[in-house]
């Protein structure tokens, strides 16, 4: 019994010594990361979208994704939401008589849904095995199925509900848009932008796309302008068309610390399914909390302190018992 008591007292003494010796460094709040200078992305302009869903079909073809049926006849690929087999979806907003496109009242509008390629992605921050990574040059948030352990932390962490798990497979993986990075080596780019007939989905450097988005919202509704198609810096495929009614808001410029996929709309973004998000990423907040707790070994020392307190109390209890003649001889 003496041995056990000495051991516990030793633990207490060591804990106290470590606590005294440890000097916690000042904890700095981690800033939200910015987009890389050459970040790549998409600009989706809902006022140009005609809802043809060519982008959805091209995305499936480019990524070898199986169709998903929501009708009894199983004739058409009709996914109702993004999934591990549908990385890009066009959703529709409807109100009242649906007479006017891009009008909130008695109108209708489209909105595209896919990975936003956040400047500071929480899926990357949450992944314990670095299966989700952000390229330091292009900023593309990529997924490595070989590294993935299927924990689905990324699914929970994403504020846009984008990474989806293959629940129908015993060795399920995550599915999400990787900006068609596998097509670049053949001179291609995002399939959704390549096929979009109106340029509603446009591919390019995020900085160029942001400048183009700001140019558009500054134009007078009804005036004529040229809209590029395909890639913003590629061969000229532009056409002239009247300017729609834009909200004075480029979604993704600031939301969540900025995203590489940007959006324009005539209908309030929260009405077309885009979440209201602060200008900081939750990755910055959670990593700051994590580093505050573990910085300078504060959390482990606190845990050791609590364990020490419990051990000390038990040793006292034992001593008291021994003193009462009920304990060891
Ligand atoms: S291909 Fe272009 S116009 Fe057609 S649904 Fe997609 S974004 Fe809209
Ligand atoms: S939208 Fe979601 S999955 Fe895509 S980069 Fe941002 S956090 Fe990750
Ligand atoms: S960039 Fe490629 S993977 Fe992403 S939504 Fe477009 S077609 Fe699909």
Short mmCIF file of C-alpha atoms and ligand atoms in Angstrom, two decimals:
data_model
loop_
_atom_site.label_atom_id
_atom_site.label_comp_id
_atom_site.label_asym_id
_atom_site.label_seq_id
_atom_site.Cartn_x
_atom_site.Cartn_y
_atom_site.Cartn_z
CA UNK A 1 0.00 0.00 0.00
CA UNK A 2 2.96 2.25 0.78
CA UNK A 3 4.18 1.75 -2.75
CA UNK A 4 0.84 2.84 -4.22
CA UNK A 5 0.68 5.91 -1.99
CA UNK A 6 4.22 6.90 -2.94
CA UNK A 7 3.37 6.45 -6.62
CA UNK A 8 0.31 8.72 -6.35
CA UNK A 9 2.26 11.32 -4.43
CA UNK A 10 4.94 11.12 -7.11
CA UNK A 11 2.33 11.78 -9.80
CA UNK A 12 1.12 14.81 -7.85
CA UNK A 13 4.61 16.14 -7.38
CA UNK A 14 5.45 15.74 -11.08
CA UNK A 15 2.18 17.40 -12.10
CA UNK A 16 2.90 20.34 -9.84
CA UNK A 17 6.45 20.61 -11.16
CA UNK A 18 5.30 20.57 -14.80
CA UNK A 19 2.58 23.10 -14.03
CA UNK A 20 5.08 25.42 -12.41
CA UNK A 21 7.64 24.99 -15.16
CA UNK A 22 5.25 25.42 -18.10
CA UNK A 23 4.93 28.97 -19.33
CA UNK A 24 2.01 29.25 -21.73
CA UNK A 25 2.84 31.20 -24.89
CA UNK A 26 0.42 33.99 -25.82
CA UNK A 27 -2.46 32.52 -27.82
CA UNK A 28 -3.03 34.29 -31.16
CA UNK A 29 -6.38 34.04 -32.90
CA UNK A 30 -5.81 32.45 -36.29
CA UNK A 31 -6.83 34.74 -39.16
CA UNK A 32 -9.11 33.42 -41.92
CA UNK A 33 -6.95 32.40 -44.88
CA UNK A 34 -7.34 34.33 -48.14
CA UNK A 35 -7.73 32.88 -51.63
CA UNK A 36 -4.33 32.19 -53.28
CA UNK A 37 -3.38 34.86 -55.84
CA UNK A 38 -3.90 32.45 -58.75
CA UNK A 39 -6.97 30.73 -57.32
CA UNK A 40 -9.25 29.13 -59.91
CA UNK A 41 -13.01 29.07 -59.72
CA UNK A 42 -16.39 29.61 -61.32
CA UNK A 43 -18.76 32.54 -61.67
CA UNK A 44 -22.41 31.48 -61.76
CA UNK A 45 -24.75 34.23 -62.96
CA UNK A 46 -28.36 33.21 -62.25
CA UNK A 47 -29.73 35.95 -64.52
CA UNK A 48 -28.09 34.19 -67.51
CA UNK A 49 -29.12 30.66 -66.52
CA UNK A 50 -31.94 29.12 -68.55
CA UNK A 51 -32.18 25.95 -66.43
CA UNK A 52 -31.18 23.60 -69.28
CA UNK A 53 -29.06 21.45 -66.91
CA UNK A 54 -26.42 20.81 -69.56
CA UNK A 55 -23.92 21.57 -66.79
CA UNK A 56 -25.31 18.77 -64.64
CA UNK A 57 -25.07 16.25 -67.48
CA UNK A 58 -21.56 17.37 -68.45
CA UNK A 59 -20.46 17.11 -64.82
CA UNK A 60 -21.72 13.54 -64.63
CA UNK A 61 -19.98 12.59 -67.87
CA UNK A 62 -16.70 14.28 -66.94
CA UNK A 63 -16.62 12.58 -63.55
CA UNK A 64 -18.04 9.17 -64.53
CA UNK A 65 -21.04 9.54 -62.19
CA UNK A 66 -24.05 7.23 -62.32
CA UNK A 67 -27.54 8.64 -62.91
CA UNK A 68 -29.92 9.04 -59.98
CA UNK A 69 -33.63 8.53 -60.48
CA UNK A 70 -36.45 10.29 -58.67
CA UNK A 71 -39.26 9.22 -61.04
CA UNK A 72 -40.88 5.81 -61.19
CA UNK A 73 -39.99 5.18 -64.85
CA UNK A 74 -36.23 5.48 -64.23
CA UNK A 75 -35.84 7.05 -67.66
CA UNK A 76 -34.08 10.27 -66.76
CA UNK A 77 -31.25 11.30 -64.51
CA UNK A 78 -33.31 13.31 -62.02
CA UNK A 79 -31.33 13.92 -58.81
CA UNK A 80 -33.17 16.02 -56.23
CA UNK A 81 -30.03 17.16 -54.44
CA UNK A 82 -26.27 16.93 -54.64
CA UNK A 83 -24.95 13.54 -53.59
CA UNK A 84 -21.89 11.32 -53.85
CA UNK A 85 -23.00 10.80 -57.48
CA UNK A 86 -24.21 14.33 -58.28
CA UNK A 87 -21.63 17.08 -57.78
CA UNK A 88 -23.54 19.90 -59.47
CA UNK A 89 -27.24 20.71 -59.35
CA UNK A 90 -29.47 23.48 -60.69
CA UNK A 91 -32.27 24.28 -58.25
CA UNK A 92 -35.34 26.38 -58.95
CA UNK A 93 -36.99 29.14 -56.93
CA UNK A 94 -40.70 29.74 -57.54
CA UNK A 95 -43.12 32.31 -56.17
CA UNK A 96 -46.80 33.03 -56.88
CA UNK A 97 -47.66 33.15 -60.56
CA UNK A 98 -44.01 32.66 -61.62
CA UNK A 99 -44.45 35.23 -64.39
CA UNK A 100 -41.11 37.00 -64.20
CA UNK A 101 -37.66 35.49 -64.29
CA UNK A 102 -35.32 36.57 -61.47
CA UNK A 103 -38.14 38.31 -59.58
CA UNK A 104 -38.72 37.45 -55.94
CA UNK A 105 -42.50 38.05 -56.07
CA UNK A 106 -44.51 36.17 -58.71
CA UNK A 107 -41.26 35.08 -60.23
CA UNK A 108 -38.82 32.22 -60.65
CA UNK A 109 -35.07 31.85 -60.66
CA UNK A 110 -32.32 29.24 -60.86
CA UNK A 111 -29.40 28.60 -58.54
CA UNK A 112 -26.46 26.31 -59.01
CA UNK A 113 -25.14 24.19 -56.13
CA UNK A 114 -21.66 22.67 -55.96
CA UNK A 115 -18.48 22.95 -53.91
CA UNK A 116 -17.59 26.61 -53.33
CA UNK A 117 -13.83 25.91 -53.02
CA UNK A 118 -13.65 28.05 -49.89
CA UNK A 119 -10.56 30.18 -49.30
CA UNK A 120 -10.35 28.65 -45.81
CA UNK A 121 -12.25 25.37 -46.09
CA UNK A 122 -13.58 23.75 -42.92
CA UNK A 123 -13.69 20.34 -44.66
CA UNK A 124 -9.88 20.50 -44.94
CA UNK A 125 -9.53 21.68 -41.34
CA UNK A 126 -11.82 18.92 -40.02
CA UNK A 127 -10.29 16.00 -41.95
CA UNK A 128 -8.04 14.06 -39.54
CA UNK A 129 -6.05 12.27 -42.26
CA UNK A 130 -5.60 15.05 -44.86
CA UNK A 131 -7.84 13.33 -47.39
CA UNK A 132 -9.25 16.80 -48.10
CA UNK A 133 -6.55 19.23 -49.16
CA UNK A 134 -6.39 22.72 -50.61
CA UNK A 135 -3.89 23.30 -53.41
CA UNK A 136 -1.63 26.23 -52.43
CA UNK A 137 -1.54 27.56 -56.04
CA UNK A 138 -4.97 26.89 -57.58
CA UNK A 139 -6.84 26.76 -54.26
CA UNK A 140 -8.80 23.76 -55.53
CA UNK A 141 -10.12 21.68 -52.63
CA UNK A 142 -9.29 18.13 -53.65
CA UNK A 143 -10.27 14.77 -52.20
CA UNK A 144 -8.07 11.67 -51.93
CA UNK A 145 -10.21 8.50 -51.63
CA UNK A 146 -7.15 6.40 -50.76
CA UNK A 147 -6.40 8.51 -47.67
CA UNK A 148 -10.06 8.81 -46.58
CA UNK A 149 -11.08 6.69 -43.56
CA UNK A 150 -14.80 7.40 -43.98
CA UNK A 151 -15.23 9.36 -40.73
CA UNK A 152 -17.42 11.98 -42.50
CA UNK A 153 -16.09 14.88 -40.42
CA UNK A 154 -15.95 16.88 -43.68
CA UNK A 155 -19.66 16.21 -44.23
CA UNK A 156 -20.49 17.74 -40.87
CA UNK A 157 -17.99 20.61 -41.16
CA UNK A 158 -19.06 22.06 -44.53
CA UNK A 159 -21.49 25.00 -44.14
CA UNK A 160 -22.78 24.43 -47.69
CA UNK A 161 -23.66 20.74 -47.19
CA UNK A 162 -21.42 19.70 -50.07
CA UNK A 163 -19.31 16.59 -49.31
CA UNK A 164 -21.64 13.61 -49.57
CA UNK A 165 -20.94 10.02 -48.53
CA UNK A 166 -21.67 6.86 -50.52
CA UNK A 167 -24.01 5.25 -47.99
CA UNK A 168 -24.91 2.56 -50.51
CA UNK A 169 -21.38 1.14 -50.54
CA UNK A 170 -19.66 -0.96 -47.82
CA UNK A 171 -16.44 0.88 -48.68
CA UNK A 172 -18.13 4.28 -49.10
CA UNK A 173 -16.20 7.31 -50.24
CA UNK A 174 -16.96 11.03 -50.39
CA UNK A 175 -18.11 12.69 -53.60
CA UNK A 176 -17.76 16.38 -54.40
CA UNK A 177 -16.69 18.78 -57.17
CA UNK A 178 -12.91 19.13 -57.59
CA UNK A 179 -13.25 21.78 -60.29
CA UNK A 180 -12.54 19.08 -62.90
CA UNK A 181 -8.81 19.22 -62.09
CA UNK A 182 -8.37 15.82 -63.76
CA UNK A 183 -9.24 17.41 -67.14
CA UNK A 184 -6.61 20.18 -67.17
CA UNK A 185 -3.82 17.99 -68.54
CA UNK A 186 -5.84 17.51 -71.75
CA UNK A 187 -6.40 21.25 -72.17
CA UNK A 188 -9.92 21.10 -70.77
CA UNK A 189 -11.37 22.92 -67.81
CA UNK A 190 -14.59 22.68 -65.76
CA UNK A 191 -17.03 20.69 -67.90
CA UNK A 192 -20.01 22.64 -66.54
CA UNK A 193 -18.52 25.91 -67.85
CA UNK A 194 -17.36 24.34 -71.12
CA UNK A 195 -20.89 23.33 -72.08
CA UNK A 196 -22.96 26.18 -70.63
CA UNK A 197 -24.66 27.75 -73.68
CA UNK A 198 -25.21 31.16 -72.07
CA UNK A 199 -22.04 31.65 -70.04
CA UNK A 200 -24.12 31.46 -66.85
CA UNK A 201 -21.31 29.24 -65.56
CA UNK A 202 -17.94 30.76 -66.38
CA UNK A 203 -14.52 29.35 -65.51
CA UNK A 204 -11.30 31.24 -64.74
CA UNK A 205 -9.10 32.87 -62.14
CA UNK A 206 -11.22 33.90 -59.16
CA UNK A 207 -9.76 37.43 -59.23
CA UNK A 208 -10.82 37.85 -62.91
CA UNK A 209 -14.25 36.38 -62.14
CA UNK A 210 -14.72 38.72 -59.19
CA UNK A 211 -13.84 41.73 -61.39
CA UNK A 212 -16.29 40.49 -64.04
CA UNK A 213 -19.02 40.04 -61.41
CA UNK A 214 -18.47 43.59 -60.13
CA UNK A 215 -18.56 44.92 -63.71
CA UNK A 216 -21.94 43.26 -64.25
CA UNK A 217 -23.65 44.52 -61.11
CA UNK A 218 -22.48 48.06 -61.92
CA UNK A 219 -24.25 48.00 -65.33
CA UNK A 220 -27.65 49.56 -65.93
CA UNK A 221 -30.41 46.93 -66.16
CA UNK A 222 -31.64 46.66 -69.74
CA UNK A 223 -28.47 48.11 -71.29
CA UNK A 224 -26.48 45.92 -73.67
CA UNK A 225 -23.21 44.27 -72.70
CA UNK A 226 -21.00 41.39 -73.81
CA UNK A 227 -21.06 38.21 -71.79
CA UNK A 228 -18.11 35.81 -72.10
CA UNK A 229 -18.74 32.08 -72.30
CA UNK A 230 -16.61 29.08 -71.33
CA UNK A 231 -13.46 30.47 -69.73
CA UNK A 232 -13.02 34.14 -69.02
CA UNK A 233 -9.48 34.32 -70.43
CA UNK A 234 -9.92 31.80 -73.27
CA UNK A 235 -10.87 32.22 -76.94
CA UNK A 236 -13.58 34.86 -77.41
CA UNK A 237 -16.98 33.18 -77.34
CA UNK A 238 -18.77 36.25 -75.99
CA UNK A 239 -22.16 37.48 -77.13
CA UNK A 240 -24.20 40.61 -76.62
CA UNK A 241 -27.29 40.60 -74.41
CA UNK A 242 -29.33 42.95 -72.23
CA UNK A 243 -28.25 43.25 -68.61
CA UNK A 244 -30.54 41.65 -66.03
CA UNK A 245 -31.55 43.01 -62.64
CA UNK A 246 -28.79 42.15 -60.21
CA UNK A 247 -28.65 42.33 -56.46
CA UNK A 248 -25.68 44.51 -55.50
CA UNK A 249 -23.99 41.51 -53.93
CA UNK A 250 -21.36 39.09 -55.20
CA UNK A 251 -21.98 35.97 -53.14
CA UNK A 252 -18.67 34.41 -52.13
CA UNK A 253 -16.66 37.61 -52.24
CA UNK A 254 -16.75 37.79 -48.45
CA UNK A 255 -18.95 34.93 -47.19
CA UNK A 256 -17.05 32.50 -44.98
CA UNK A 257 -13.81 34.39 -45.62
CA UNK A 258 -14.34 34.22 -49.39
CA UNK A 259 -14.91 31.40 -51.83
CA UNK A 260 -13.46 30.67 -55.25
CA UNK A 261 -16.88 29.99 -56.72
CA UNK A 262 -18.83 33.26 -56.94
CA UNK A 263 -22.51 33.87 -57.61
CA UNK A 264 -24.78 36.61 -58.92
CA UNK A 265 -28.55 36.63 -58.55
CA UNK A 266 -31.63 38.78 -58.94
CA UNK A 267 -33.36 37.07 -56.01
CA UNK A 268 -32.08 37.27 -52.41
CA UNK A 269 -29.47 34.57 -51.87
CA UNK A 270 -31.13 33.17 -48.76
CA UNK A 271 -34.30 32.65 -50.83
CA UNK A 272 -32.44 30.61 -53.45
CA UNK A 273 -30.74 28.32 -50.96
CA UNK A 274 -27.43 30.04 -50.25
CA UNK A 275 -26.73 30.29 -46.50
CA UNK A 276 -26.12 33.58 -44.70
CA UNK A 277 -22.54 33.25 -43.50
CA UNK A 278 -20.17 35.55 -41.60
CA UNK A 279 -17.01 36.92 -43.27
CA UNK A 280 -14.82 34.49 -41.32
CA UNK A 281 -14.46 30.76 -41.72
CA UNK A 282 -15.31 28.40 -38.88
CA UNK A 283 -11.96 26.68 -39.56
CA UNK A 284 -10.25 29.82 -38.22
CA UNK A 285 -12.48 29.87 -35.13
CA UNK A 286 -12.21 26.16 -34.33
CA UNK A 287 -8.44 26.07 -34.84
CA UNK A 288 -8.05 29.13 -32.62
CA UNK A 289 -10.03 27.40 -29.84
CA UNK A 290 -8.06 24.18 -30.36
CA UNK A 291 -4.72 25.96 -30.22
CA UNK A 292 -5.85 27.96 -27.17
CA UNK A 293 -6.66 24.75 -25.32
CA UNK A 294 -3.53 22.86 -26.34
CA UNK A 295 -1.13 25.81 -26.67
CA UNK A 296 1.53 25.60 -23.93
CA UNK A 297 0.09 22.21 -22.92
CA UNK A 298 -2.67 24.01 -21.00
CA UNK A 299 -5.33 21.37 -21.58
CA UNK A 300 -3.13 18.34 -20.73
CA UNK A 301 -1.87 20.14 -17.59
CA UNK A 302 -5.45 20.97 -16.58
CA UNK A 303 -6.43 17.30 -17.05
CA UNK A 304 -3.37 16.20 -15.06
CA UNK A 305 -4.33 18.67 -12.35
CA UNK A 306 -7.84 17.22 -12.07
CA UNK A 307 -6.47 13.66 -11.99
CA UNK A 308 -3.98 14.74 -9.37
CA UNK A 309 -6.72 16.27 -7.22
CA UNK A 310 -8.74 13.06 -7.37
CA UNK A 311 -5.69 10.93 -6.57
CA UNK A 312 -4.72 13.20 -3.65
CA UNK A 313 -8.21 13.02 -2.21
CA UNK A 314 -8.12 9.22 -2.42
CA UNK A 315 -4.72 9.09 -0.73
CA UNK A 316 -6.09 11.23 2.13
CA UNK A 317 -9.11 8.97 2.43
CA UNK A 318 -6.79 5.98 2.69
CA UNK A 319 -4.60 7.71 5.30
CA UNK A 320 -7.70 8.52 7.35
CA UNK A 321 -8.87 4.92 7.13
CA UNK A 322 -5.44 3.68 8.20
CA UNK A 323 -5.51 6.13 11.12
CA UNK A 324 -8.85 4.68 12.19
CA UNK A 325 -7.32 1.25 12.35
CA UNK A 326 -9.42 -0.01 9.49
CA UNK A 327 -6.72 0.04 6.83
CA UNK A 328 -3.30 -1.53 6.37
CA UNK A 329 -1.28 -2.98 9.15
S1 LIG B 1 -25.68 24.79 -68.50
FE1 LIG B 1 -25.66 26.97 -68.00
S2 LIG B 1 -27.70 27.71 -68.58
FE2 LIG B 1 -27.83 25.47 -68.52
S3 LIG B 1 -28.54 25.03 -66.41
FE3 LIG B 1 -26.29 24.97 -66.36
S4 LIG B 1 -25.66 27.03 -65.75
FE4 LIG B 1 -27.82 27.17 -66.42
S1 LIG B 2 -17.91 24.23 -49.88
FE1 LIG B 2 -17.68 22.68 -48.28
S2 LIG B 2 -16.64 20.98 -49.31
FE2 LIG B 2 -16.36 22.79 -50.60
S3 LIG B 2 -14.39 23.69 -49.91
FE3 LIG B 2 -16.02 24.74 -48.76
S4 LIG B 2 -16.13 23.54 -46.83
FE4 LIG B 2 -15.05 22.25 -48.34
S1 LIG B 3 -16.21 21.94 -62.12
FE1 LIG B 3 -16.44 19.84 -62.90
S2 LIG B 3 -16.91 18.64 -61.05
FE2 LIG B 3 -17.26 20.81 -60.52
S3 LIG B 3 -19.43 21.17 -60.88
FE3 LIG B 3 -18.34 21.75 -62.77
S4 LIG B 3 -18.35 19.89 -64.04
FE4 LIG B 3 -18.88 19.25 -61.96
#
